[in-house]
Amino acid sequence: MDSLVAVEKEIDKALDLFENFYDGVDQNLNKAIDHLVSIINDLTKIESEQTFKLSADDSISMCKEQVRELIKHYSDKHKDLHANISKIGKAIDKNFVADYGNMSHVNLIDTVEKKMHLNEAICEHLLRSGHLEVCDTLVEEAGLVKKIDEDKKRPFVQMNYILNKLKEKDVSPALDWCQINCQELKAINSNLEFKLHRLRFIQLIQQGPKAQLEVLKYSRNFTQFANDCHKEIQRLMGSLIYLNSGLENSPYSCYLGAELWEEIEEEFTKNACKLMDLPVECPLDVCINTGCRALPALVNIVQVMQQTQCGHILSKDELPIEIDVGQNYRFHSVFSCPILRQQTTDSNPPMRLICGHVISKDALTKLNNSGKNRIKCPYCPMEQAPGEAKQMLF
Amino acid sequence: MDDMKIIEHSTLKVPYEHLNKLYRNVHKTIDRDCSSINQSMNQIDKLAKSADLGQKSELVASLSSLVEKLHQVKKRSIEMRNQEKDLIEILKKRVNNLKDHSSSDLATRKLFFKNRLDRILIDYFLRNSYYLSAESLAEKARLKQMTNIDVFLIEKEICESLENRETQRCLNWCIENKSKLKKINSNLEFTLRQQEFIELVREQKCLEAVHHARKYFVNLNPDQLVDVQKSMVLLAYVKCSDSLCNQELLSDSRWTYLIGLFKQENYKINQIPEQSALETILQSGLSALKTPTCYQKVTAVLNHNCPVCNPNFNQIAKPLPFAYCSNSKLIDAYTGEAINEHNQPMMLPNGHVYGYNSLVKLMSENDGKIRCPRSKETFEYGEVQKVFIL
């Protein structure tokens, strides 16, 4: 933030100085023009030779001085402004890192195939975020062979339509969708439909006493959820007490929050993606978010490594530092052998010893080096034969 | 250091360079105006010193023309004032927009990140000449002001002219940016002149080619001299098209090379980084998410949500390093929950491991028996063994 503040400071300063400069120029020019016009008027009136010569000399020399001042001010002061402009540039360079801190080492997209893959990933992102025309244009310009046909687009079009309606606080398209996909939603234990009905119920209550009949009629919709959500339904029906006075000052004011609407959008997206067998969050989004999170730490390391000439971090097998991607973005189990400090792989899987402790297969082999066919667990006094260890699958 | 400092340098630097360029042009105009005013004033002064009544009208006329000149200077200065002010305002707007990155309101931040991704995509489109997509996205996302589309549109025109084997537009651009190109020791102008020479020889206009060479191949450094010597050989072997040297000089790939060189120099003088933001951020992101599991066939636990397991990114991420993990981080293959001291790992007789919470869930779904979600075998709770992860 302070980097922005520093740059803004210089920009504001420059704006002020420019303003003052041009005001001054304007003033000087106006003065000079006025003066010249008055000289012209005076001279035209003069008839006598004597007065003419005197007057001409005098007024012109005065004028000359004024014009000289004007020119000097115009040119010199503008030159001075350059210092302020370059200060802006210096502030930017000081507070921001140019060229991504030399992070780019590998040319990631070096083949036509990889470019196609990336463009496809971008198309998926564009579809999910509702930019369907942009996706079409990209398919054309990038020459993507796999044309995204209407069938594939339809679910996204529908999803975006429902989301836009939810943003406008209209739940009916979403409810229609729920009813169509009722079976599948039940299979994934979703309570999306109930939550949508709940929002509509609250909307009706907010319309006040005139909607009383409608509210009661609408509450019939809750009967299908009687088993699963009966406690919540009880609470909702309790809120009817405040139909007249409004929910704002009641214990049920929590139902009026905007978070409920944001939550329903997320819930709908999650359910829709699950039904369509899609990842909950667009892969491109996940990558970019993680990348932005990881960049500062990695750029620091690159700077350090450049000084020690160890080669670039992206040319190694493993990153040199740990990046915390957050629990949401942990998609696979990673087991790090406590003895050899390596990640386990297919060829080097984790093995469970009889005592319950886990080490990697390579570590097991190393422990068995003495060839006695008896190994002792590194963490407890339990002994066993190496063959008794069981391969684990996370 | 936060990610904004690393990613947004060119967002601010490019309009700054525009401002710098404008400033220089404005100053040139100011100097020109000042010297012209000075000239007129001196003339009037001379006239006034030696004037008599008879030359009154002459004097008045030259005074009037000076007034006219001053009016024009004033008009120009108002124009330049607005131009300079506009550019500074653009910079200020961008700075304000970037402030949303650290906004305390979650919705504003979310919108900022969404816009940032769109900006990154627009930049990627422009670099790869997908101009229509870039413009379309900029319009839909209302981001035109935050992007550097205008720089790329100029680039587009020149690239198209180069693709049509025309060098004039590019040469004009070189002359416009002469000082900056000199600062970076650019070879672009020389390479363009060389190409013109080759084209003249190709059309068998040898005498013109020689004139061209005499005019433009002056003040060369040693590398350029070697190049010129090679090209001169063409004059001798012009009819012989299968000589290796000729093939290289007469080939179309030289034009492709020219286009690439132009783009490179264009980025340098506009302070645009050479690699796209998208690729840089993807490299970090994919690397931080990449685990050996994403590339294994045998024990592959297909996680739908993992971007590296996505077929597109899987290919792209192949040459990148794996994420570094000092301590084991386990997640349950059935529910995706974290496996830790609150959700202890349990191993079924077939070797598959799940968290305790998952086992409870599986038992409730299957009458007290545990049905492994992956291998579909059923086990009793007594067969489960505890696992200790340190």
Short mmCIF file of N, CA, C and O in Angstrom, two decimals, chain B residues 260-358:
data_model
loop_
_atom_site.label_atom_id
_atom_site.label_comp_id
_atom_site.label_asym_id
_atom_site.label_seq_id
_atom_site.Cartn_x
_atom_site.Cartn_y
_atom_site.Cartn_z
N GLY B 260 10.07 -10.46 -34.88
CA GLY B 260 10.40 -10.78 -33.49
C GLY B 260 11.30 -9.72 -32.87
O GLY B 260 11.09 -9.27 -31.74
N LEU B 261 12.28 -9.26 -33.64
CA LEU B 261 13.22 -8.25 -33.15
C LEU B 261 12.49 -6.94 -32.86
O LEU B 261 12.70 -6.31 -31.83
N PHE B 262 11.59 -6.57 -33.79
CA PHE B 262 10.83 -5.33 -33.58
C PHE B 262 10.03 -5.41 -32.29
O PHE B 262 10.02 -4.48 -31.49
N LYS B 263 9.32 -6.55 -32.10
CA LYS B 263 8.49 -6.70 -30.90
C LYS B 263 9.36 -6.56 -29.65
O LYS B 263 9.00 -5.87 -28.68
N GLN B 264 10.52 -7.22 -29.69
CA GLN B 264 11.41 -7.20 -28.53
C GLN B 264 11.82 -5.77 -28.19
O GLN B 264 11.75 -5.33 -27.04
N GLU B 265 12.26 -4.99 -29.24
CA GLU B 265 12.70 -3.63 -28.97
C GLU B 265 11.53 -2.77 -28.52
O GLU B 265 11.67 -1.90 -27.66
N ASN B 266 10.35 -3.04 -29.09
CA ASN B 266 9.17 -2.27 -28.70
C ASN B 266 8.88 -2.44 -27.21
O ASN B 266 8.60 -1.49 -26.50
N TYR B 267 8.97 -3.71 -26.75
CA TYR B 267 8.72 -3.95 -25.33
C TYR B 267 9.75 -3.23 -24.49
O TYR B 267 9.44 -2.62 -23.47
N LYS B 268 11.02 -3.29 -24.93
CA LYS B 268 12.07 -2.70 -24.11
C LYS B 268 11.86 -1.21 -23.94
O LYS B 268 11.93 -0.69 -22.83
N ILE B 269 11.58 -0.50 -25.05
CA ILE B 269 11.51 0.94 -24.87
C ILE B 269 10.21 1.39 -24.22
O ILE B 269 10.12 2.51 -23.74
N ASN B 270 9.21 0.52 -24.20
CA ASN B 270 7.97 0.89 -23.50
C ASN B 270 7.93 0.35 -22.09
O ASN B 270 6.92 0.48 -21.40
N GLN B 271 9.01 -0.27 -21.67
CA GLN B 271 9.11 -0.83 -20.32
C GLN B 271 8.07 -1.90 -20.08
O GLN B 271 7.49 -2.00 -19.00
N ILE B 272 7.82 -2.71 -21.11
CA ILE B 272 6.92 -3.85 -20.95
C ILE B 272 7.80 -5.09 -20.79
O ILE B 272 8.71 -5.29 -21.57
N PRO B 273 7.55 -5.92 -19.78
CA PRO B 273 8.41 -7.09 -19.58
C PRO B 273 8.33 -8.06 -20.75
O PRO B 273 7.32 -8.10 -21.45
N GLU B 274 9.41 -8.83 -20.95
CA GLU B 274 9.45 -9.66 -22.13
C GLU B 274 8.51 -10.85 -22.04
O GLU B 274 7.88 -11.24 -23.02
N GLN B 275 8.44 -11.46 -20.84
CA GLN B 275 7.53 -12.59 -20.72
C GLN B 275 6.19 -12.09 -20.21
O GLN B 275 6.13 -11.11 -19.47
N SER B 276 5.13 -12.77 -20.61
CA SER B 276 3.81 -12.31 -20.19
C SER B 276 3.59 -12.61 -18.71
O SER B 276 4.14 -13.58 -18.18
N ALA B 277 2.77 -11.78 -18.08
CA ALA B 277 2.46 -11.98 -16.66
C ALA B 277 1.83 -13.35 -16.46
O ALA B 277 2.10 -14.05 -15.47
N LEU B 278 0.99 -13.74 -17.43
CA LEU B 278 0.29 -15.02 -17.29
C LEU B 278 1.27 -16.16 -17.13
O LEU B 278 1.16 -16.99 -16.22
N GLU B 279 2.30 -16.20 -18.01
CA GLU B 279 3.25 -17.32 -17.93
C GLU B 279 4.03 -17.29 -16.64
O GLU B 279 4.25 -18.32 -16.01
N THR B 280 4.46 -16.09 -16.23
CA THR B 280 5.24 -16.00 -15.00
C THR B 280 4.44 -16.49 -13.80
O THR B 280 4.93 -17.29 -13.00
N ILE B 281 3.19 -16.01 -13.68
CA ILE B 281 2.40 -16.39 -12.51
C ILE B 281 2.04 -17.87 -12.57
O ILE B 281 2.05 -18.57 -11.56
N LEU B 282 1.76 -18.36 -13.79
CA LEU B 282 1.44 -19.78 -13.93
C LEU B 282 2.60 -20.65 -13.49
O LEU B 282 2.41 -21.67 -12.84
N GLN B 283 3.82 -20.23 -13.85
CA GLN B 283 4.98 -21.03 -13.46
C GLN B 283 5.02 -21.18 -11.95
O GLN B 283 5.21 -22.29 -11.43
N SER B 284 4.87 -20.05 -11.24
CA SER B 284 4.92 -20.14 -9.78
C SER B 284 3.77 -20.97 -9.24
O SER B 284 3.95 -21.82 -8.38
N GLY B 285 2.57 -20.70 -9.76
CA GLY B 285 1.39 -21.38 -9.24
C GLY B 285 1.43 -22.88 -9.47
O GLY B 285 1.21 -23.68 -8.56
N LEU B 286 1.72 -23.26 -10.72
CA LEU B 286 1.73 -24.69 -11.03
C LEU B 286 2.79 -25.42 -10.23
O LEU B 286 2.59 -26.52 -9.73
N SER B 287 3.95 -24.75 -10.10
CA SER B 287 5.03 -25.37 -9.35
C SER B 287 4.65 -25.57 -7.90
O SER B 287 4.93 -26.61 -7.30
N ALA B 288 3.99 -24.57 -7.33
CA ALA B 288 3.62 -24.68 -5.91
C ALA B 288 2.54 -25.74 -5.68
O ALA B 288 2.40 -26.24 -4.57
N LEU B 289 1.77 -26.09 -6.74
CA LEU B 289 0.70 -27.07 -6.57
C LEU B 289 1.11 -28.46 -7.02
O LEU B 289 0.40 -29.43 -6.80
N LYS B 290 2.27 -28.54 -7.68
CA LYS B 290 2.63 -29.81 -8.32
C LYS B 290 3.13 -30.83 -7.31
O LYS B 290 4.06 -30.58 -6.56
N THR B 291 2.47 -31.97 -7.28
CA THR B 291 2.93 -33.06 -6.42
C THR B 291 3.20 -34.28 -7.30
O THR B 291 2.66 -34.38 -8.40
N PRO B 292 4.04 -35.21 -6.82
CA PRO B 292 4.31 -36.40 -7.62
C PRO B 292 3.03 -37.17 -7.96
O PRO B 292 2.93 -37.80 -9.00
N THR B 293 2.02 -37.08 -7.07
CA THR B 293 0.78 -37.81 -7.30
C THR B 293 0.10 -37.40 -8.61
O THR B 293 -0.58 -38.19 -9.23
N CYS B 294 0.31 -36.14 -9.00
CA CYS B 294 -0.38 -35.68 -10.21
C CYS B 294 0.12 -36.39 -11.45
O CYS B 294 -0.52 -36.37 -12.49
N TYR B 295 1.33 -36.97 -11.36
CA TYR B 295 1.91 -37.57 -12.55
C TYR B 295 2.04 -39.08 -12.46
O TYR B 295 2.70 -39.70 -13.27
N GLN B 296 1.43 -39.68 -11.43
CA GLN B 296 1.57 -41.12 -11.29
C GLN B 296 0.32 -41.83 -11.76
O GLN B 296 -0.79 -41.37 -11.54
N LYS B 297 0.52 -42.96 -12.39
CA LYS B 297 -0.61 -43.70 -12.90
C LYS B 297 -1.14 -44.69 -11.88
O LYS B 297 -2.32 -44.92 -11.75
N VAL B 298 -0.21 -45.31 -11.12
CA VAL B 298 -0.60 -46.43 -10.26
C VAL B 298 -1.45 -45.97 -9.08
O VAL B 298 -2.59 -46.36 -8.91
N THR B 299 -0.87 -45.12 -8.25
CA THR B 299 -1.61 -44.74 -7.06
C THR B 299 -2.33 -43.42 -7.25
O THR B 299 -2.68 -42.75 -6.31
N ALA B 300 -2.51 -43.04 -8.51
CA ALA B 300 -3.08 -41.71 -8.77
C ALA B 300 -4.43 -41.57 -8.10
O ALA B 300 -5.37 -42.27 -8.41
N VAL B 301 -4.51 -40.67 -7.16
CA VAL B 301 -5.79 -40.34 -6.56
C VAL B 301 -6.30 -39.16 -7.34
O VAL B 301 -5.88 -38.04 -7.14
N LEU B 302 -7.21 -39.44 -8.25
CA LEU B 302 -7.67 -38.38 -9.13
C LEU B 302 -8.42 -37.33 -8.35
O LEU B 302 -9.52 -37.57 -7.87
N ASN B 303 -7.82 -36.20 -8.17
CA ASN B 303 -8.58 -35.14 -7.57
C ASN B 303 -8.99 -34.17 -8.66
O ASN B 303 -8.17 -33.49 -9.24
N HIS B 304 -10.27 -34.21 -8.91
CA HIS B 304 -10.92 -33.35 -9.86
C HIS B 304 -10.51 -31.91 -9.79
O HIS B 304 -10.43 -31.21 -10.77
N ASN B 305 -10.35 -31.47 -8.55
CA ASN B 305 -10.17 -30.03 -8.33
C ASN B 305 -8.74 -29.59 -8.52
O ASN B 305 -8.48 -28.40 -8.61
N CYS B 306 -7.80 -30.54 -8.56
CA CYS B 306 -6.40 -30.15 -8.66
C CYS B 306 -6.10 -29.67 -10.07
O CYS B 306 -6.29 -30.40 -11.03
N PRO B 307 -5.63 -28.43 -10.23
CA PRO B 307 -5.37 -27.93 -11.58
C PRO B 307 -4.28 -28.71 -12.29
O PRO B 307 -4.35 -28.88 -13.51
N VAL B 308 -3.30 -29.22 -11.55
CA VAL B 308 -2.21 -29.91 -12.22
C VAL B 308 -2.68 -31.24 -12.78
O VAL B 308 -2.12 -31.77 -13.73
N CYS B 309 -3.76 -31.80 -12.19
CA CYS B 309 -4.30 -33.04 -12.73
C CYS B 309 -5.17 -32.78 -13.95
O CYS B 309 -5.48 -33.69 -14.71
N ASN B 310 -5.56 -31.52 -14.15
CA ASN B 310 -6.34 -31.15 -15.33
C ASN B 310 -5.50 -31.43 -16.56
O ASN B 310 -4.35 -31.00 -16.62
N PRO B 311 -6.05 -32.12 -17.57
CA PRO B 311 -5.21 -32.56 -18.70
C PRO B 311 -4.44 -31.43 -19.38
O PRO B 311 -3.32 -31.62 -19.81
N ASN B 312 -5.04 -30.25 -19.44
CA ASN B 312 -4.33 -29.15 -20.10
C ASN B 312 -3.10 -28.73 -19.31
O ASN B 312 -2.00 -28.63 -19.85
N PHE B 313 -3.31 -28.48 -18.01
CA PHE B 313 -2.18 -28.00 -17.22
C PHE B 313 -1.17 -29.10 -16.94
O PHE B 313 -0.01 -28.82 -16.68
N ASN B 314 -1.64 -30.33 -16.98
CA ASN B 314 -0.74 -31.44 -16.72
C ASN B 314 0.43 -31.42 -17.70
O ASN B 314 1.59 -31.60 -17.33
N GLN B 315 0.13 -31.17 -18.97
CA GLN B 315 1.18 -31.12 -19.98
C GLN B 315 2.08 -29.91 -19.76
O GLN B 315 3.29 -29.98 -19.89
N ILE B 316 1.45 -28.78 -19.46
CA ILE B 316 2.21 -27.53 -19.35
C ILE B 316 3.17 -27.59 -18.16
O ILE B 316 4.28 -27.08 -18.21
N ALA B 317 2.71 -28.26 -17.09
CA ALA B 317 3.51 -28.21 -15.85
C ALA B 317 4.62 -29.24 -15.83
O ALA B 317 5.39 -29.31 -14.88
N LYS B 318 4.74 -30.06 -16.87
CA LYS B 318 5.72 -31.16 -16.82
C LYS B 318 7.14 -30.72 -16.51
O LYS B 318 7.79 -31.31 -15.66
N PRO B 319 7.69 -29.68 -17.17
CA PRO B 319 9.09 -29.34 -16.88
C PRO B 319 9.31 -28.57 -15.58
O PRO B 319 10.45 -28.29 -15.23
N LEU B 320 8.24 -28.26 -14.87
CA LEU B 320 8.41 -27.42 -13.69
C LEU B 320 8.82 -28.23 -12.47
O LEU B 320 8.52 -29.41 -12.38
N PRO B 321 9.47 -27.59 -11.50
CA PRO B 321 9.85 -28.32 -10.28
C PRO B 321 8.63 -28.64 -9.43
O PRO B 321 7.60 -27.97 -9.52
N PHE B 322 8.76 -29.68 -8.57
CA PHE B 322 7.69 -30.03 -7.65
C PHE B 322 7.67 -29.05 -6.49
O PHE B 322 8.65 -28.38 -6.21
N ALA B 323 6.52 -29.02 -5.80
CA ALA B 323 6.45 -28.19 -4.60
C ALA B 323 7.27 -28.85 -3.51
O ALA B 323 7.36 -30.07 -3.43
N TYR B 324 7.85 -28.03 -2.68
CA TYR B 324 8.66 -28.57 -1.60
C TYR B 324 7.80 -28.75 -0.36
O TYR B 324 7.01 -27.89 -0.02
N CYS B 325 7.97 -29.90 0.28
CA CYS B 325 7.14 -30.17 1.44
C CYS B 325 8.01 -30.70 2.55
O CYS B 325 8.60 -31.77 2.42
N SER B 326 8.12 -29.95 3.64
CA SER B 326 9.01 -30.43 4.70
C SER B 326 8.28 -31.37 5.64
O SER B 326 8.85 -32.33 6.12
N ASN B 327 7.00 -31.08 5.90
CA ASN B 327 6.22 -31.97 6.76
C ASN B 327 5.08 -32.56 5.97
O ASN B 327 4.52 -31.90 5.10
N SER B 328 4.72 -33.80 6.32
CA SER B 328 3.63 -34.45 5.60
C SER B 328 2.35 -33.66 5.76
O SER B 328 2.03 -33.20 6.84
N LYS B 329 1.63 -33.51 4.65
CA LYS B 329 0.31 -32.90 4.71
C LYS B 329 -0.63 -33.88 4.04
O LYS B 329 -0.54 -34.11 2.83
N LEU B 330 -1.52 -34.45 4.83
CA LEU B 330 -2.37 -35.50 4.29
C LEU B 330 -3.80 -35.04 4.19
O LEU B 330 -4.28 -34.30 5.06
N ILE B 331 -4.45 -35.46 3.13
CA ILE B 331 -5.88 -35.21 3.04
C ILE B 331 -6.58 -36.52 2.74
O ILE B 331 -6.02 -37.44 2.15
N ASP B 332 -7.81 -36.57 3.17
CA ASP B 332 -8.60 -37.78 3.03
C ASP B 332 -9.06 -37.92 1.58
O ASP B 332 -9.61 -36.99 1.01
N ALA B 333 -8.86 -39.09 1.01
CA ALA B 333 -9.21 -39.28 -0.40
C ALA B 333 -10.70 -39.33 -0.64
O ALA B 333 -11.17 -39.16 -1.75
N TYR B 334 -11.48 -39.57 0.44
CA TYR B 334 -12.92 -39.69 0.26
C TYR B 334 -13.61 -38.34 0.40
O TYR B 334 -14.44 -37.95 -0.42
N THR B 335 -13.25 -37.59 1.48
CA THR B 335 -13.96 -36.34 1.71
C THR B 335 -13.12 -35.11 1.42
O THR B 335 -13.64 -34.00 1.36
N GLY B 336 -11.82 -35.26 1.25
CA GLY B 336 -10.98 -34.09 1.03
C GLY B 336 -10.64 -33.34 2.30
O GLY B 336 -9.97 -32.32 2.27
N GLU B 337 -11.08 -33.87 3.45
CA GLU B 337 -10.77 -33.22 4.73
C GLU B 337 -9.30 -33.38 5.06
O GLU B 337 -8.66 -34.33 4.60
N ALA B 338 -8.78 -32.53 5.92
CA ALA B 338 -7.39 -32.68 6.35
C ALA B 338 -7.29 -33.83 7.33
O ALA B 338 -8.19 -34.03 8.16
N ILE B 339 -6.20 -34.58 7.23
CA ILE B 339 -5.94 -35.66 8.19
C ILE B 339 -4.89 -35.15 9.15
O ILE B 339 -3.78 -34.81 8.76
N ASN B 340 -5.27 -35.03 10.41
CA ASN B 340 -4.33 -34.52 11.41
C ASN B 340 -4.72 -35.08 12.77
O ASN B 340 -5.42 -36.10 12.84
N GLU B 341 -4.28 -34.40 13.82
CA GLU B 341 -4.53 -34.97 15.15
C GLU B 341 -6.03 -34.97 15.48
O GLU B 341 -6.47 -35.71 16.35
N HIS B 342 -6.83 -34.15 14.77
CA HIS B 342 -8.27 -34.14 15.03
C HIS B 342 -9.00 -35.15 14.16
O HIS B 342 -10.18 -35.39 14.32
N ASN B 343 -8.30 -35.69 13.21
CA ASN B 343 -8.92 -36.62 12.26
C ASN B 343 -7.86 -37.66 11.91
O ASN B 343 -7.25 -37.64 10.86
N GLN B 344 -7.66 -38.60 12.86
CA GLN B 344 -6.47 -39.43 12.78
C GLN B 344 -6.51 -40.41 11.62
O GLN B 344 -7.58 -40.89 11.23
N PRO B 345 -5.35 -40.71 11.05
CA PRO B 345 -5.30 -41.62 9.90
C PRO B 345 -5.49 -43.09 10.33
O PRO B 345 -4.93 -43.53 11.33
N MET B 346 -6.30 -43.81 9.54
CA MET B 346 -6.54 -45.22 9.82
C MET B 346 -6.32 -45.99 8.53
O MET B 346 -6.75 -45.55 7.47
N MET B 347 -5.68 -47.17 8.63
CA MET B 347 -5.39 -47.95 7.43
C MET B 347 -6.28 -49.17 7.35
O MET B 347 -6.41 -49.93 8.32
N LEU B 348 -6.90 -49.37 6.19
CA LEU B 348 -7.69 -50.58 5.96
C LEU B 348 -6.76 -51.71 5.56
O LEU B 348 -5.63 -51.45 5.14
N PRO B 349 -7.21 -52.97 5.66
CA PRO B 349 -6.34 -54.09 5.31
C PRO B 349 -5.81 -54.02 3.88
O PRO B 349 -4.78 -54.61 3.58
N ASN B 350 -6.47 -53.30 2.97
CA ASN B 350 -5.96 -53.24 1.61
C ASN B 350 -4.91 -52.15 1.42
O ASN B 350 -4.43 -51.91 0.33
N GLY B 351 -4.53 -51.48 2.51
CA GLY B 351 -3.47 -50.49 2.44
C GLY B 351 -3.96 -49.06 2.25
O GLY B 351 -3.19 -48.11 2.39
N HIS B 352 -5.27 -48.91 1.93
CA HIS B 352 -5.78 -47.54 1.75
C HIS B 352 -5.97 -46.87 3.11
O HIS B 352 -6.39 -47.50 4.07
N VAL B 353 -5.67 -45.58 3.13
CA VAL B 353 -5.73 -44.83 4.38
C VAL B 353 -6.83 -43.79 4.30
O VAL B 353 -6.98 -43.09 3.30
N TYR B 354 -7.63 -43.70 5.38
CA TYR B 354 -8.66 -42.65 5.46
C TYR B 354 -8.60 -42.03 6.84
O TYR B 354 -8.05 -42.59 7.78
N GLY B 355 -9.22 -40.87 6.95
CA GLY B 355 -9.28 -40.24 8.26
C GLY B 355 -10.38 -40.89 9.10
O GLY B 355 -11.30 -41.51 8.56
N TYR B 356 -10.30 -40.72 10.42
CA TYR B 356 -11.27 -41.34 11.31
C TYR B 356 -12.69 -40.88 10.99
O TYR B 356 -13.63 -41.68 10.98
N ASN B 357 -12.83 -39.59 10.69
CA ASN B 357 -14.17 -39.05 10.39
C ASN B 357 -14.79 -39.74 9.18
O ASN B 357 -15.99 -40.02 9.14
N SER B 358 -13.96 -40.02 8.17
CA SER B 358 -14.48 -40.70 6.99
C SER B 358 -14.97 -42.08 7.33
O SER B 358 -16.00 -42.53 6.81
#
